[in-house]
PDB file of C-alpha atoms and ligand atoms in Angstrom:
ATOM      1  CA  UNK A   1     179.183 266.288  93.131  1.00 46.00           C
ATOM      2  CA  UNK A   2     179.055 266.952  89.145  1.00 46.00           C
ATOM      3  CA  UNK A   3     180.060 270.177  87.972  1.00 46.00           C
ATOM      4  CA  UNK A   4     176.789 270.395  85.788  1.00 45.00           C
ATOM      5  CA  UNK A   5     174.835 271.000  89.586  1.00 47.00           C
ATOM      6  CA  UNK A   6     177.604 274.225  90.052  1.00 48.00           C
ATOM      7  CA  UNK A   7     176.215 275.488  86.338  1.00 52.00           C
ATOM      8  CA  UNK A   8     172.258 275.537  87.436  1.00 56.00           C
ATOM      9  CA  UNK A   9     170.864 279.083  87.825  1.00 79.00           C
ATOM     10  CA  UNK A  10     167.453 278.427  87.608  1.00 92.00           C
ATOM     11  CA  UNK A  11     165.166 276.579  90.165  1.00 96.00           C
ATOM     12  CA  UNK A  12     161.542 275.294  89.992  1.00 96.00           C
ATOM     13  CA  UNK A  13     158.675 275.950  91.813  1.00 98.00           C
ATOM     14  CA  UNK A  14     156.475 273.769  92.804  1.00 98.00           C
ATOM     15  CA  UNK A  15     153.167 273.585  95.361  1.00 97.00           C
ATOM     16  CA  UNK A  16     153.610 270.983  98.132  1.00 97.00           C
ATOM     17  CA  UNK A  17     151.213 268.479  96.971  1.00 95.00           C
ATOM     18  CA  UNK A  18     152.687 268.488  93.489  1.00 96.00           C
ATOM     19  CA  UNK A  19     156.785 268.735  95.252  1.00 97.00           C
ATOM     20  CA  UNK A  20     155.773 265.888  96.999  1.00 97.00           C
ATOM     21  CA  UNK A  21     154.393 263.749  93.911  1.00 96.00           C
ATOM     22  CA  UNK A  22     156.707 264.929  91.507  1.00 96.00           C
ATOM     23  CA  UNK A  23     159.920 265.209  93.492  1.00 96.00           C
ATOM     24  CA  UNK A  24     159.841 264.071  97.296  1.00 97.00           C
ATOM     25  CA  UNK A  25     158.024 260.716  96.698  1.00 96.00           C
ATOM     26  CA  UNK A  26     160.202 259.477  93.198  1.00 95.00           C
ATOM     27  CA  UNK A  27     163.343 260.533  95.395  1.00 96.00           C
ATOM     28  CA  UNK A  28     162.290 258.245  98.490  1.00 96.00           C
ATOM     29  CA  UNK A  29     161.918 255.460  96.513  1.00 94.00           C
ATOM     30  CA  UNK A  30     165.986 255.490  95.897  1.00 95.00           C
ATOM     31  CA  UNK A  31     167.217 256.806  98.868  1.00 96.00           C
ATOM     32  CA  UNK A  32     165.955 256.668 101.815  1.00 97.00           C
ATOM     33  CA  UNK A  33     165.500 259.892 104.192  1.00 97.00           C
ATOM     34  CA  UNK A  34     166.380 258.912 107.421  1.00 97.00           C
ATOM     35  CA  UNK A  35     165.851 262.062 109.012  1.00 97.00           C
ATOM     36  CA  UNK A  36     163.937 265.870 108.559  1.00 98.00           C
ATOM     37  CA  UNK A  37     165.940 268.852 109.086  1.00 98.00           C
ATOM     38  CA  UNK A  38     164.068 271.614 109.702  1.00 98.00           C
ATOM     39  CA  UNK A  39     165.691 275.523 109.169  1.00 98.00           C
ATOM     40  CA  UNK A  40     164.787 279.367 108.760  1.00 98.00           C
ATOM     41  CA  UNK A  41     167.099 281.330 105.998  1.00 97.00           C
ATOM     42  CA  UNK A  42     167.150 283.889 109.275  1.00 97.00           C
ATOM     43  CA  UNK A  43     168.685 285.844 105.754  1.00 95.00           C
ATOM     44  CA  UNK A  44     166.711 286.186 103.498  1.00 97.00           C
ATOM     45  CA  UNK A  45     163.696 287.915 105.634  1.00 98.00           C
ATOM     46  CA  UNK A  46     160.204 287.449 104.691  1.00 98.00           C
ATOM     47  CA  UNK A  47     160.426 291.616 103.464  1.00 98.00           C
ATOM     48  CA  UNK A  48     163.147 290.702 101.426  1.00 97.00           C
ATOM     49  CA  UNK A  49     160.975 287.601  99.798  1.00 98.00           C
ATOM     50  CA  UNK A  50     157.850 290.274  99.410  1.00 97.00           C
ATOM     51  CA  UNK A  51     160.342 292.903  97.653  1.00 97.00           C
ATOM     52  CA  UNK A  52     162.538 290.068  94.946  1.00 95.00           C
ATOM     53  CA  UNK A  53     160.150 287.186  94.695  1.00 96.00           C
ATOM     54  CA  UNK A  54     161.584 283.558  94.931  1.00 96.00           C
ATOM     55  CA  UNK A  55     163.703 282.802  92.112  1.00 95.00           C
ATOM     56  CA  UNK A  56     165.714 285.470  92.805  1.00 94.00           C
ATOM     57  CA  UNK A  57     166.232 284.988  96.294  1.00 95.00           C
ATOM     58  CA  UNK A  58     166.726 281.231  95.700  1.00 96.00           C
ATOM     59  CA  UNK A  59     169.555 282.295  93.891  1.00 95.00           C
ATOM     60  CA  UNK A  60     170.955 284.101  95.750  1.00 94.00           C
ATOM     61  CA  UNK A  61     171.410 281.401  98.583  1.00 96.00           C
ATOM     62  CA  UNK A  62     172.809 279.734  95.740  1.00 95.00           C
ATOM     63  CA  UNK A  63     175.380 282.120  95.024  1.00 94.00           C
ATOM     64  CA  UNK A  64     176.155 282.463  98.409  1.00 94.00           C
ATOM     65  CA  UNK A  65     176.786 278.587  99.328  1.00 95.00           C
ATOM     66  CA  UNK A  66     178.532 277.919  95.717  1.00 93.00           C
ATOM     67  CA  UNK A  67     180.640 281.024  96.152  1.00 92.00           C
ATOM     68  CA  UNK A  68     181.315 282.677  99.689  1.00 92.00           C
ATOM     69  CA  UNK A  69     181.243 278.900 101.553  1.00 93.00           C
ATOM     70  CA  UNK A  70     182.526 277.124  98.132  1.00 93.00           C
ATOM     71  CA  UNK A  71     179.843 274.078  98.641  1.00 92.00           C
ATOM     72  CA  UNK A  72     179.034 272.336  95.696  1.00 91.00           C
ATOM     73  CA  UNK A  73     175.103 273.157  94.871  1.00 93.00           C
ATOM     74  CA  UNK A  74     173.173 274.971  97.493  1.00 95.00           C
ATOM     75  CA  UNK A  75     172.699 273.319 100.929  1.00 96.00           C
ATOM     76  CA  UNK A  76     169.062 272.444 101.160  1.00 98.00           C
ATOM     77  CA  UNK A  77     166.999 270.118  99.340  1.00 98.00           C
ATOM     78  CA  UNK A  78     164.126 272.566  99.311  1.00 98.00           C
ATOM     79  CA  UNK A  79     163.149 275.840 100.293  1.00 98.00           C
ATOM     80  CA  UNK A  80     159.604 276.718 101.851  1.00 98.00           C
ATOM     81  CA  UNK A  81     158.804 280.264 100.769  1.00 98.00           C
ATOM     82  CA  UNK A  82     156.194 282.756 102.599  1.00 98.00           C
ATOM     83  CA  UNK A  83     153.683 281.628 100.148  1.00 98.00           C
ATOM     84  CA  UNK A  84     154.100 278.108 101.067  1.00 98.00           C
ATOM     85  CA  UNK A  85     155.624 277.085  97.421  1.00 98.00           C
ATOM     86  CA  UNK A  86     158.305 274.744  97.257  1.00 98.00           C
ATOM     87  CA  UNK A  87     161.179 275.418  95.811  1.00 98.00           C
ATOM     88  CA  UNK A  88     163.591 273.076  94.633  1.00 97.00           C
ATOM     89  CA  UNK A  89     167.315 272.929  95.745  1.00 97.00           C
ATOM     90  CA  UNK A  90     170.215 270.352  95.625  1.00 96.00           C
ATOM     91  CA  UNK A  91     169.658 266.712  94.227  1.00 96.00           C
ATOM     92  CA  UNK A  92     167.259 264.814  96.573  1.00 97.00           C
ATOM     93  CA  UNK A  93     169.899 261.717  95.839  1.00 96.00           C
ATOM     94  CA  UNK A  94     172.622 263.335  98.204  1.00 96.00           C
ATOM     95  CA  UNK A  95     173.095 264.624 101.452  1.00 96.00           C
ATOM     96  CA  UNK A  96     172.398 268.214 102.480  1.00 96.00           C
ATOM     97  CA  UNK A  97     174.633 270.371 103.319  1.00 93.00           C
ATOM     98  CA  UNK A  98     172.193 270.980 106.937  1.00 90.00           C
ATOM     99  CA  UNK A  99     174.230 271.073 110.232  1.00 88.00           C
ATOM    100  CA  UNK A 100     177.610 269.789 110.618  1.00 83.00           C
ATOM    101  CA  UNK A 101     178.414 265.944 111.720  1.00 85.00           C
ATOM    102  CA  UNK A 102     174.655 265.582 110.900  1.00 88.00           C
ATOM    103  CA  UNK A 103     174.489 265.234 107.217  1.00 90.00           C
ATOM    104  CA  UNK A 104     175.113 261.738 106.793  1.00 89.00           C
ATOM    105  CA  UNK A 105     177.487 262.610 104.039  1.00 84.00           C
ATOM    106  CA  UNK A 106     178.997 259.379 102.921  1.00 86.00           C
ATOM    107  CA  UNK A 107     176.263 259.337 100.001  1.00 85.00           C
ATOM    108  CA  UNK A 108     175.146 255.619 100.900  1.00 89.00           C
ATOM    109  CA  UNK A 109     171.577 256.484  99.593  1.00 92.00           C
ATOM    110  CA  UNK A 110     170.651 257.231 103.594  1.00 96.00           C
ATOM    111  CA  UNK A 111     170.891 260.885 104.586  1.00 97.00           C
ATOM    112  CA  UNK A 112     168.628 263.798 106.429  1.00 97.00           C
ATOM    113  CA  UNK A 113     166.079 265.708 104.133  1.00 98.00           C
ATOM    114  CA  UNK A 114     166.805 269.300 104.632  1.00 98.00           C
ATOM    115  CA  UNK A 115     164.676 272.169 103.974  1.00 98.00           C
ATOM    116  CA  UNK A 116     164.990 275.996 104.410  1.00 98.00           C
ATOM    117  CA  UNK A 117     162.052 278.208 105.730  1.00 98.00           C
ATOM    118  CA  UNK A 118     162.443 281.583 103.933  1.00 98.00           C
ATOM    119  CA  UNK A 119     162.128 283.950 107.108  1.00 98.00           C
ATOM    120  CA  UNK A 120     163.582 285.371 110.670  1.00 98.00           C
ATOM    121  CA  UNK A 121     161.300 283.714 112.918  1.00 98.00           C
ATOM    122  CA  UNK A 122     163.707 285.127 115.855  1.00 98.00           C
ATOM    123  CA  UNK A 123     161.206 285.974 119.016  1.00 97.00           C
ATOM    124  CA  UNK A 124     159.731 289.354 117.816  1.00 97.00           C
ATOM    125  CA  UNK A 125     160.451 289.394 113.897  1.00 98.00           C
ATOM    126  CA  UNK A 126     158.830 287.581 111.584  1.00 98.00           C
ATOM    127  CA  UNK A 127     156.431 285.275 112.078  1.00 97.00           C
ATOM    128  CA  UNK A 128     155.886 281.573 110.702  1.00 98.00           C
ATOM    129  CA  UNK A 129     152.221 280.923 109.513  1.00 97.00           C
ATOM    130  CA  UNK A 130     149.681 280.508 107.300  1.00 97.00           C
ATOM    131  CA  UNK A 131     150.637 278.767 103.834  1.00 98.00           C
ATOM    132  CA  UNK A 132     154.348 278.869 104.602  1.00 98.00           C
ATOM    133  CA  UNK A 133     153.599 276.821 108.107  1.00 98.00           C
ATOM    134  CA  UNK A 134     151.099 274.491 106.619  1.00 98.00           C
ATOM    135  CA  UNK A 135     153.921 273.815 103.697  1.00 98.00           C
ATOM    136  CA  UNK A 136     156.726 273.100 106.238  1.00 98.00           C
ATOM    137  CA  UNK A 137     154.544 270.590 108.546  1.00 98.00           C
ATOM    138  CA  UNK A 138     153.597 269.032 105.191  1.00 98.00           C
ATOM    139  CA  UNK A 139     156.804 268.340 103.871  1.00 98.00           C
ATOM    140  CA  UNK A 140     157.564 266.647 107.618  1.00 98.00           C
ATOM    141  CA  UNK A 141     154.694 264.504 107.125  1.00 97.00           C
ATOM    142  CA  UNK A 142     155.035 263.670 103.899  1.00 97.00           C
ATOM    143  CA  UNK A 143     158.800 262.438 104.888  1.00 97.00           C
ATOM    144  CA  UNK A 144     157.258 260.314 107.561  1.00 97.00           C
ATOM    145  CA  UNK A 145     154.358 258.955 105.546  1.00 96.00           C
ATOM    146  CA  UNK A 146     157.411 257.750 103.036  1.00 96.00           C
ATOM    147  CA  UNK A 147     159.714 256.418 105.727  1.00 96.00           C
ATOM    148  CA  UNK A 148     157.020 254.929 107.537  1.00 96.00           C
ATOM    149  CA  UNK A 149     158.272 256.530 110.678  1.00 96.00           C
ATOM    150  CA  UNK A 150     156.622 259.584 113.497  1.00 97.00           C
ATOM    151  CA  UNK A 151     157.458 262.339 114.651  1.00 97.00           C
ATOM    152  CA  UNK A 152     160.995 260.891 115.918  1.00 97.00           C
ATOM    153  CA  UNK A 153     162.461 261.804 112.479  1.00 97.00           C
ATOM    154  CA  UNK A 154     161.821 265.640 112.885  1.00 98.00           C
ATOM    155  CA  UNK A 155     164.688 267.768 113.968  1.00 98.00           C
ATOM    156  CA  UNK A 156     165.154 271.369 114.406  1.00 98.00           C
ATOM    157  CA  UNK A 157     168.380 272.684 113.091  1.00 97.00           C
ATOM    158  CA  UNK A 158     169.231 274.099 116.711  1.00 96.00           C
ATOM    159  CA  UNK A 159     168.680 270.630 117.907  1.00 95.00           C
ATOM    160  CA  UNK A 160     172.548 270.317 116.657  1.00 94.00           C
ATOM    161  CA  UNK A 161     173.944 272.911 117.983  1.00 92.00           C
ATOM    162  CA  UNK A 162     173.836 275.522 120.668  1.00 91.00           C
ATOM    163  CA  UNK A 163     175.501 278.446 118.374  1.00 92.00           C
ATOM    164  CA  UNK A 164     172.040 278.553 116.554  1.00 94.00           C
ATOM    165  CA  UNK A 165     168.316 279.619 117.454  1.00 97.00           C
ATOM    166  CA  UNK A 166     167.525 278.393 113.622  1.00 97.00           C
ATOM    167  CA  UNK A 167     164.735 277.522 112.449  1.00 98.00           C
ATOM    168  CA  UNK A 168     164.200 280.792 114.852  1.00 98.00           C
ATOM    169  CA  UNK A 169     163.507 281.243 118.585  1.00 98.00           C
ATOM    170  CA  UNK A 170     159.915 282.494 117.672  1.00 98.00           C
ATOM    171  CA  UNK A 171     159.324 278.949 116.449  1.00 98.00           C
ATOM    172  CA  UNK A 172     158.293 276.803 119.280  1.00 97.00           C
ATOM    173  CA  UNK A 173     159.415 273.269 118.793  1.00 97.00           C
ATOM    174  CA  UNK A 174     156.793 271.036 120.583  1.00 97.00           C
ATOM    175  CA  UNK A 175     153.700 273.628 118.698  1.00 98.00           C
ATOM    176  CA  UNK A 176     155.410 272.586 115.786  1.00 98.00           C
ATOM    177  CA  UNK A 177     155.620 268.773 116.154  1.00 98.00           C
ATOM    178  CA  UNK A 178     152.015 268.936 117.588  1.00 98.00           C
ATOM    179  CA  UNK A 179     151.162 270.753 114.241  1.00 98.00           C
ATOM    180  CA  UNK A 180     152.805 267.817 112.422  1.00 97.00           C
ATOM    181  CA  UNK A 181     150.681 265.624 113.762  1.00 96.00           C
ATOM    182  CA  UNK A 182     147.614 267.492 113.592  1.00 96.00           C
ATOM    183  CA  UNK A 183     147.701 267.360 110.307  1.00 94.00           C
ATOM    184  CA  UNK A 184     146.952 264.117 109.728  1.00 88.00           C
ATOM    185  CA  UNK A 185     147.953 262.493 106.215  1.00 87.00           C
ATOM    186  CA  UNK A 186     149.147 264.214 103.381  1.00 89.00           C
ATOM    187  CA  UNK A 187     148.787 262.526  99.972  1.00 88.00           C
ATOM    188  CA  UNK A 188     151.939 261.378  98.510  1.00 88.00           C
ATOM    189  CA  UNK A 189     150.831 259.369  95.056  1.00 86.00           C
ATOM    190  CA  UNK A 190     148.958 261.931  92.548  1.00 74.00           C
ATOM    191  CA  UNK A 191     145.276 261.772  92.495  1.00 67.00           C
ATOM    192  CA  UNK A 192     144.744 260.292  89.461  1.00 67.00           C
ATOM    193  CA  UNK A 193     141.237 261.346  87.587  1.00 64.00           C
ATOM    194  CA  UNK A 194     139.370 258.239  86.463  1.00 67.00           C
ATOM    195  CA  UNK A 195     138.549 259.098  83.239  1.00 75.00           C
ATOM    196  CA  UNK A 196     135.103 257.621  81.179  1.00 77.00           C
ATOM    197  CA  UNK A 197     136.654 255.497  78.498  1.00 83.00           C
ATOM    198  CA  UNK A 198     132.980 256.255  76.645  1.00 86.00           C
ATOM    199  CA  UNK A 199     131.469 259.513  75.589  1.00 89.00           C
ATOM    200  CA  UNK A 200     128.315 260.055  78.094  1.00 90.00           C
ATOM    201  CA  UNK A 201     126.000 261.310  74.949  1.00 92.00           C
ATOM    202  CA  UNK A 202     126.773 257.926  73.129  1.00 93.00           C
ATOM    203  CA  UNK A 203     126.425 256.189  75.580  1.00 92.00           C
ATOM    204  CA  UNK A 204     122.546 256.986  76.404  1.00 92.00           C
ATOM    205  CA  UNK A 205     122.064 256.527  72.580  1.00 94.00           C
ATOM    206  CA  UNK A 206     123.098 253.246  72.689  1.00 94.00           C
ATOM    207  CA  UNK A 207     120.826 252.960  76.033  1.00 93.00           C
ATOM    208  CA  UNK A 208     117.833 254.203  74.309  1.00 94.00           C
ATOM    209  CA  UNK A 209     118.427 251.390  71.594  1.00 95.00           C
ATOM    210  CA  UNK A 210     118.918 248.980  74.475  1.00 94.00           C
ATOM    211  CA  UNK A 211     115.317 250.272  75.768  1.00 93.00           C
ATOM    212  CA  UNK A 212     113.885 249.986  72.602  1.00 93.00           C
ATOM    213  CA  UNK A 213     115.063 246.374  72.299  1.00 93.00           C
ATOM    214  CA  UNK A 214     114.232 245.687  75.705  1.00 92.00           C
ATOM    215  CA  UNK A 215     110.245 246.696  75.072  1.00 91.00           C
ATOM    216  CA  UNK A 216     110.212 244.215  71.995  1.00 92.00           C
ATOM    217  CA  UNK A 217     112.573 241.419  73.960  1.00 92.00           C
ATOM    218  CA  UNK A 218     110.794 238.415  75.821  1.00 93.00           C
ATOM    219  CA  UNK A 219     110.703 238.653  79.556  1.00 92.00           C
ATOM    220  CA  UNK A 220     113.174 236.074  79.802  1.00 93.00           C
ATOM    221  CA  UNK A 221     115.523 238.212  77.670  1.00 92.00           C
ATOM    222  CA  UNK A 222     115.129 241.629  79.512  1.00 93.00           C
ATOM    223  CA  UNK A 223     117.436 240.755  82.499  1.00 93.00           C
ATOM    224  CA  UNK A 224     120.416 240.655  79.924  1.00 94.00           C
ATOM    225  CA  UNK A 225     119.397 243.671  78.276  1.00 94.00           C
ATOM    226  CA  UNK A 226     119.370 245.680  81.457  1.00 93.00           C
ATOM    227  CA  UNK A 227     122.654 244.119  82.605  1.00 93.00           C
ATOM    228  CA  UNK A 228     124.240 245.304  79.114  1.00 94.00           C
ATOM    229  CA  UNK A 229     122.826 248.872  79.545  1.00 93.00           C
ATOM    230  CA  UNK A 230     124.983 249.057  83.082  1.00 92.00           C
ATOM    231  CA  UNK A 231     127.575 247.882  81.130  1.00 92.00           C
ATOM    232  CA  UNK A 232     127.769 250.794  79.269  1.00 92.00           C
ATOM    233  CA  UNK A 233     126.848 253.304  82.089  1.00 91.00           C
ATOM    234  CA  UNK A 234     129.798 252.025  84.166  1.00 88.00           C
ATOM    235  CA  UNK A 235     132.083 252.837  80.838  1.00 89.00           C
ATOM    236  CA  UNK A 236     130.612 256.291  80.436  1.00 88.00           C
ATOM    237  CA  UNK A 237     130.967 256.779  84.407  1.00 85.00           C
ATOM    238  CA  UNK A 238     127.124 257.092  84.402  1.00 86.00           C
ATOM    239  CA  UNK A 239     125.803 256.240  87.816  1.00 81.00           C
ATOM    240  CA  UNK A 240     123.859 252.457  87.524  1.00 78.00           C
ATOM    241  CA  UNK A 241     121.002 253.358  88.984  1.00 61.00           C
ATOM    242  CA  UNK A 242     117.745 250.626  87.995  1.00 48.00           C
TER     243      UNK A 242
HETATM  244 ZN1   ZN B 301     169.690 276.263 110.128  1.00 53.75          ZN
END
């Protein structure tokens, strides 16, 4: 990968609806995701999240895949904190560095999206819920809303190998895929605001005129008056009422 990725310190957070707009959906339509990799950090803990905050402990994993395992930008694509933000990771254009023999590596624009759970969700620690869970099934669905493909696509990182318990043995797989589903679509174009392309005050003045003109117009006239004035209400996003 370019060296400039091995010079980033800083990372952006985003929350899932705009991660998926801004980041996950303008990335899917160049590569395609073929699968969802789901993992906990298992390090950093929740505690640890509550006592640094985010960036920090964003870069830290960093750190720790650039430097101690000598990757080339940190593994995931994304990492869901306890807060259910999303923050960014690695280039969504290339393979994560996820589970081994899974990655899809060859960088033919077809690869797993991989994202990190901040949390040890081991049986009896720390527990995965609330804005953090609703984040994590979000970013699954949001995947499979983009693919156009179910449930199939979702993979735990254990799923790969027996030396792990990751995303956490407190994290029950088939709750998880139920939640997915549960959850029914998640938007992945922004919700644009349809703005009035006329100013609501001018618009009833010019109404009022069109009244006025209306009580002098012949009958045969007035339907075409009254059409104009809904004209003009539709512009202003008035509702056209009679
Ligand atoms: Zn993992």
């Amino acid at each position: 990968m370019a060296k400039s990725a091995v010079n980033r310190r800083t990372f952006k957070r985003y929350t899932l609806e705009e991660y998926i707009t801004q980041a996950l959906a303008p990335a899917a339509a160049r590569v395609r995701f073929s699968e969802v990799h789901v993992h906990g950090t298992w390090k950093p803990t929740i505690a640890q999240f509550r006592k640094d905050g985010g960036l920090k402990i964003v870069q830290a994993m960093w750190r720790f895949h650039t430097g101690t395992r000598g990757w080339s930008d940190i593994g995931q694509h994304a990492t869901v904190d306890p807060d259910g933000y999303v923050w960014e990771g690695r280039s969504l254009l290339v393979p994560p560095a996820s589970a081994e023999d899974y990655n899809d590596s060859d960088n033919d624009g077809v690869h797993p999206f991989m994202f990190e759970m901040v949390g040890n969700f081991d049986r009896g620690c720390e527990r995965l819920e609330g804005a953090q869970l609703r984040t994590a099934l979000g970013l699954c669905r949001a995947v499979m809303t983009l693919m156009g493909r179910g449930t199939e696509i979702v993979h735990f990182h254990r799923d790969y190998t027996s030396a792990k318990t990751c995303p956490g043995s407190g994290v029950d797989r088939a709750q998880f895929i139920a939640g997915v589903v549960a959850l029914g679509a998640v938007p992945t174009k922004p919700i644009t605001e349809v703005k009035p392309k006329m100013n609501v005050k001018d618009a009833e003045k010019v109404i009022a005129h069109l009244s006025a003109a209306w009580g002098a117009a012949k009958v045969t006239d007035r339907p075409e008056i009254h059409r104009l004035a809904d004209e003009v209400r539709k512009v202003a996003g008035i509702s056209v009422g009679k």
